[in-house]
Short mmCIF file of C-alpha atoms in Angstrom, two decimals:
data_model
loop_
_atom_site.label_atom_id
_atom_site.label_comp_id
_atom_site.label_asym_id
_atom_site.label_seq_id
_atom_site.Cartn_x
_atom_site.Cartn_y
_atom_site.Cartn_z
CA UNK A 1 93.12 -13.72 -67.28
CA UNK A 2 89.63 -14.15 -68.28
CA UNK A 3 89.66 -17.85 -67.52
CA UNK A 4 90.99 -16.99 -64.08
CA UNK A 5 87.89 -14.49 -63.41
CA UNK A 6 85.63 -17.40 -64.91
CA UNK A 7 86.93 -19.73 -62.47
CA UNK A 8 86.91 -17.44 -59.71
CA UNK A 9 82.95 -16.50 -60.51
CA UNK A 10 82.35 -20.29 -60.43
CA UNK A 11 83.45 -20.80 -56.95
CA UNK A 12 82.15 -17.81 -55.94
CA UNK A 13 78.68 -19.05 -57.30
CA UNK A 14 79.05 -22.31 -55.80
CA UNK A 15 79.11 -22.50 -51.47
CA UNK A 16 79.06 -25.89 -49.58
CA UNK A 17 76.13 -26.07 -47.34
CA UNK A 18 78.54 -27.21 -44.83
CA UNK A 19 80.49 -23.83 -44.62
CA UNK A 20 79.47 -21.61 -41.50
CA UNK A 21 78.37 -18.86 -43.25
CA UNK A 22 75.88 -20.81 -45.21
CA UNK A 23 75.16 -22.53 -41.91
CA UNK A 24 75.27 -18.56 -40.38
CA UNK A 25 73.06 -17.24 -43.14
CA UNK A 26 70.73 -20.15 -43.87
CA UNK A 27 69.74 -19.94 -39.60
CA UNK A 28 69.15 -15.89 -40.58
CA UNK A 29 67.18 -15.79 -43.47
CA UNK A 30 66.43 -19.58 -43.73
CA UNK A 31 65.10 -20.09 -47.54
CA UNK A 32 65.65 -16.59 -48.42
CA UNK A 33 69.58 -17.54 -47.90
CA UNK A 34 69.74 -18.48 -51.87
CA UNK A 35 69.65 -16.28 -54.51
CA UNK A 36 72.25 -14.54 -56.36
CA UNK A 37 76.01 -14.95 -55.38
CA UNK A 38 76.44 -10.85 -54.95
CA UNK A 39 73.96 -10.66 -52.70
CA UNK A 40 75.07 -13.74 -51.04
CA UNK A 41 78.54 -12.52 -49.98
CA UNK A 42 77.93 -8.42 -50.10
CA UNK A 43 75.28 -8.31 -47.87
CA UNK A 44 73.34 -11.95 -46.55
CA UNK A 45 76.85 -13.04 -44.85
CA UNK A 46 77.67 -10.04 -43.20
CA UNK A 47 74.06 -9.14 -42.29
CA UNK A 48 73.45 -12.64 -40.71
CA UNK A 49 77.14 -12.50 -38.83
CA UNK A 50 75.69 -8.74 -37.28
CA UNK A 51 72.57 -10.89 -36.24
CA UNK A 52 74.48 -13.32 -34.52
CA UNK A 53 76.48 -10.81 -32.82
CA UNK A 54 72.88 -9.26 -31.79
CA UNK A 55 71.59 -12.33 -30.67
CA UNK A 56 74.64 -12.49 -28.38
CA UNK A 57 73.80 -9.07 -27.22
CA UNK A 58 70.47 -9.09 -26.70
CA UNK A 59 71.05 -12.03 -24.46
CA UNK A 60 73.56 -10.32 -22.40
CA UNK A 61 70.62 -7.69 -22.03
CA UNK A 62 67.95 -10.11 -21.15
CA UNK A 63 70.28 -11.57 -18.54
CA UNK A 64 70.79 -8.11 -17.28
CA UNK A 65 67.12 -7.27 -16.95
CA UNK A 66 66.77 -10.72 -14.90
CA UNK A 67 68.98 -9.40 -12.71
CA UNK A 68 67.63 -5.65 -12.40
CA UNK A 69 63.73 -7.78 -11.91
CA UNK A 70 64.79 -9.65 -9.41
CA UNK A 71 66.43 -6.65 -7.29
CA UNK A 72 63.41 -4.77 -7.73
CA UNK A 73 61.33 -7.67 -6.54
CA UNK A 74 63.41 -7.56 -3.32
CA UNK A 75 63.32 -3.60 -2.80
CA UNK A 76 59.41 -4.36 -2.98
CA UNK A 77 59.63 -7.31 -0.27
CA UNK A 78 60.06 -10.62 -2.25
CA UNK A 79 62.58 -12.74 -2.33
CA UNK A 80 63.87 -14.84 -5.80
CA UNK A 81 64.67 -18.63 -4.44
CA UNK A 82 64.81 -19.61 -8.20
CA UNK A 83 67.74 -20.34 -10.50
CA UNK A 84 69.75 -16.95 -11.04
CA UNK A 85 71.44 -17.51 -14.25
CA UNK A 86 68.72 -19.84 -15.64
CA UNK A 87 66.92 -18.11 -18.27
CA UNK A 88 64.51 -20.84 -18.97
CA UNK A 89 63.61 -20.25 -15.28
CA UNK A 90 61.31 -17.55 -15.16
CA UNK A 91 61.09 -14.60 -13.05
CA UNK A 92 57.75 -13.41 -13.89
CA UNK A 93 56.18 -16.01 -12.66
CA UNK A 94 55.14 -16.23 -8.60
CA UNK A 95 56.04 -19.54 -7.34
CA UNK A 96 60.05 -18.49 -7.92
CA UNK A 97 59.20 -16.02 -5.23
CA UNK A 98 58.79 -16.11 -1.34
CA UNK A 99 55.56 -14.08 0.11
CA UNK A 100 55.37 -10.30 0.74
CA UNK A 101 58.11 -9.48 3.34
CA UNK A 102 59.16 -13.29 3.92
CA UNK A 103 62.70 -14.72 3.83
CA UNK A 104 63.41 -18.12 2.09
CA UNK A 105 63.05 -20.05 5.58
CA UNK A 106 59.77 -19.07 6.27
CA UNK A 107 60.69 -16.16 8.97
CA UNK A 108 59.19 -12.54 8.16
CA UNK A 109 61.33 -9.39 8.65
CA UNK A 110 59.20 -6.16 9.60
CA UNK A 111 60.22 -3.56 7.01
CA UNK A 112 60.57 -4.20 3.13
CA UNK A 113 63.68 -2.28 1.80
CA UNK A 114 61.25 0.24 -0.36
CA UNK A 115 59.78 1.33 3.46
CA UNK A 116 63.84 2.09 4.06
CA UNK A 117 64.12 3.98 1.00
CA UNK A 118 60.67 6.01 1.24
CA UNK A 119 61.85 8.81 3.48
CA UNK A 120 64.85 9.77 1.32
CA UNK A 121 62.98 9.59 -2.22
CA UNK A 122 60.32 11.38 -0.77
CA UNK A 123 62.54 14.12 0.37
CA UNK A 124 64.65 13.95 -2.94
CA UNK A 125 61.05 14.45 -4.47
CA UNK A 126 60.61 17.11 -2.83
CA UNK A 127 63.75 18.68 -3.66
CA UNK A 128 63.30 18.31 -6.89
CA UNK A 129 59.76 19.99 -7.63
CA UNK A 130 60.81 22.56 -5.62
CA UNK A 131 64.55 23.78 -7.06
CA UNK A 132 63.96 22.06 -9.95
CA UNK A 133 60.44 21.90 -11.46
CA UNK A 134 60.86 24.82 -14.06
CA UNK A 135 64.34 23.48 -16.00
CA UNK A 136 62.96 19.98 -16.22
CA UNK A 137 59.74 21.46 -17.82
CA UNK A 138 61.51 23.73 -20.16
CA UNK A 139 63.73 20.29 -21.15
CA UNK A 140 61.00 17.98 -21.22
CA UNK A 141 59.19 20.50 -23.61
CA UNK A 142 62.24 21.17 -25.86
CA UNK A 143 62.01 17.57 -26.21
CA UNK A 144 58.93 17.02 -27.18
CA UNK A 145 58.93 20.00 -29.53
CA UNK A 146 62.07 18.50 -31.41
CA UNK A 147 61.02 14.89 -31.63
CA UNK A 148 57.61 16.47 -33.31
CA UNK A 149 59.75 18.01 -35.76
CA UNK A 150 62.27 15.02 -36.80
CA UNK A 151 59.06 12.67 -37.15
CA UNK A 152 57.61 15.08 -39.30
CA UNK A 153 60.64 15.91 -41.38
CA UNK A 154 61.08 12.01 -41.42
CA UNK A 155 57.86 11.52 -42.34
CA UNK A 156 57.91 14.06 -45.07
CA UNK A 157 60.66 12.89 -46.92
CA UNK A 158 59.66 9.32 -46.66
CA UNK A 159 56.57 10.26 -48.33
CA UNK A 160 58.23 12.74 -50.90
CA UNK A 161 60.91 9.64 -51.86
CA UNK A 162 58.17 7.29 -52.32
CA UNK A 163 56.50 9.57 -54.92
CA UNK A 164 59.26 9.80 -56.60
CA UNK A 165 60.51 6.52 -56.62
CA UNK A 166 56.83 5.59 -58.53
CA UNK A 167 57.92 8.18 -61.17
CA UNK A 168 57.91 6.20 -65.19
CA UNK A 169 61.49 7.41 -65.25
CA UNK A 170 62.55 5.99 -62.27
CA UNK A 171 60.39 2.60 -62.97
CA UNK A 172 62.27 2.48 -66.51
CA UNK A 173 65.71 2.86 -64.47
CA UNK A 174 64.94 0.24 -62.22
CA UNK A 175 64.05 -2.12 -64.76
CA UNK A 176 67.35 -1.96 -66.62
CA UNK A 177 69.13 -2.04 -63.17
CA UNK A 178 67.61 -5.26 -62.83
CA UNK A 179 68.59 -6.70 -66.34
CA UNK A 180 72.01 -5.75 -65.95
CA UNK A 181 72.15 -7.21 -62.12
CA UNK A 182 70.65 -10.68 -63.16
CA UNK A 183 73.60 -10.54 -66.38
CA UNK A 184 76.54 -9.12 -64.02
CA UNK A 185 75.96 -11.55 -60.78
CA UNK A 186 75.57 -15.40 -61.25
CA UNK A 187 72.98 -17.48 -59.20
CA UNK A 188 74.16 -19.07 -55.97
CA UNK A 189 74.38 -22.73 -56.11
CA UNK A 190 74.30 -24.85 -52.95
CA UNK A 191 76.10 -28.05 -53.04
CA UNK A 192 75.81 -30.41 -50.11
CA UNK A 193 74.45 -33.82 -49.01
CA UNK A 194 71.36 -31.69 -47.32
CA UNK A 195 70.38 -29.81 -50.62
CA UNK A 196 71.90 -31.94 -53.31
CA UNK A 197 73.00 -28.80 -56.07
CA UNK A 198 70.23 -25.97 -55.30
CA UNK A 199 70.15 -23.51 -58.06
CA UNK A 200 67.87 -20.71 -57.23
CA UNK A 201 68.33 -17.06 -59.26
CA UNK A 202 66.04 -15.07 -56.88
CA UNK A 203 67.51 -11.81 -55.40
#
């Protein structure tokens, strides 16, 4: 049994750097990826596969905020005549535009779509400071009021746990914590024609 765990903790400790989630991990944290083989697998591996799922996200998002940039461009009278889906394209800048209130051929048109849409938002506007204006003030300030008090409750403790946390007992406790953790959890070793055998024992 105990040569079983012993072998187990050896390949454990030891990851190709040809595996993806050293490849995964390594792209994450780059040469904070080594260090010990607990940290490694409880919480570098699955922290760098959220990222990548993030990354994947967040460009979704981007791609969606192209879009919504471009369709405000055109409510305000210009016209995108660059690459939709091209992200390297960029929509900020003006020469991916036509002029104020002209089409891609050259031709103007008369009214921009905002002009369209300016009689019914005004009246909508109007609608709402009128029926409205005293709920939306009473929730706007009910807002403010409890964001005040989370920040400073957050605050509070964060301030209250760091005192602590500076306390000799809890610097003793932290101390042995850290003896035990560099006995208990063996150092990650990368093994791979790109690192050779890396041994590194830093958390």
């Amino acid at each position: 049994m105990l040569a079983m765990i012993t072998k187990l903790k050896y390949r454990l400790g030891h990851v190709s750097d040809k595996s993806w989630h050293w490849k995964v991990t390594e792209f994450v944290y780059g040469r904070r990826a080594q260090g010990k083989a607990c940290t490694y697998y409880w919480f570098k591996v699955p922290t760098s596969v959220i990222a990548y799922a993030a990354l994947a996200a967040v460009a979704s998002v981007l791609q969606g905020v192209r879009i919504l940039y471009i369709v405000v461009a055109w409510i305000f009278g210009y016209r995108f005549i660059g690459k939709l889906f091209d992200l390297d394209d960029e929509i900020t800048c003006q020469r991916n535009f036509t002029d104020y209130k002209e089409r891609p051929d050259g031709t103007r048109f008369r009214f921009a779509p905002w002009e369209y849409l300016l009689l019914p938002l005004s009246v909508w506007v109007l609608g709402t400071l009128i029926f409205e204006y005293f709920d939306m003030t009473v929730k706007i300030i009910a807002w403010l009021v409890a964001t005040s008090v989370v920040f400073s409750v957050a605050t509070l403790t964060l301030f209250i746990l760091s005192a602590v946390w500076q306390h000799p007992p809890f610097v003793r406790a932290r101390a042995r914590a850290v003896s035990a953790w560099n006995r208990a959890c063996l150092p990650l070793v990368v093994e791979g024609a790109n690192h050779g055998t890396v041994e590194d024992d830093t958390d």
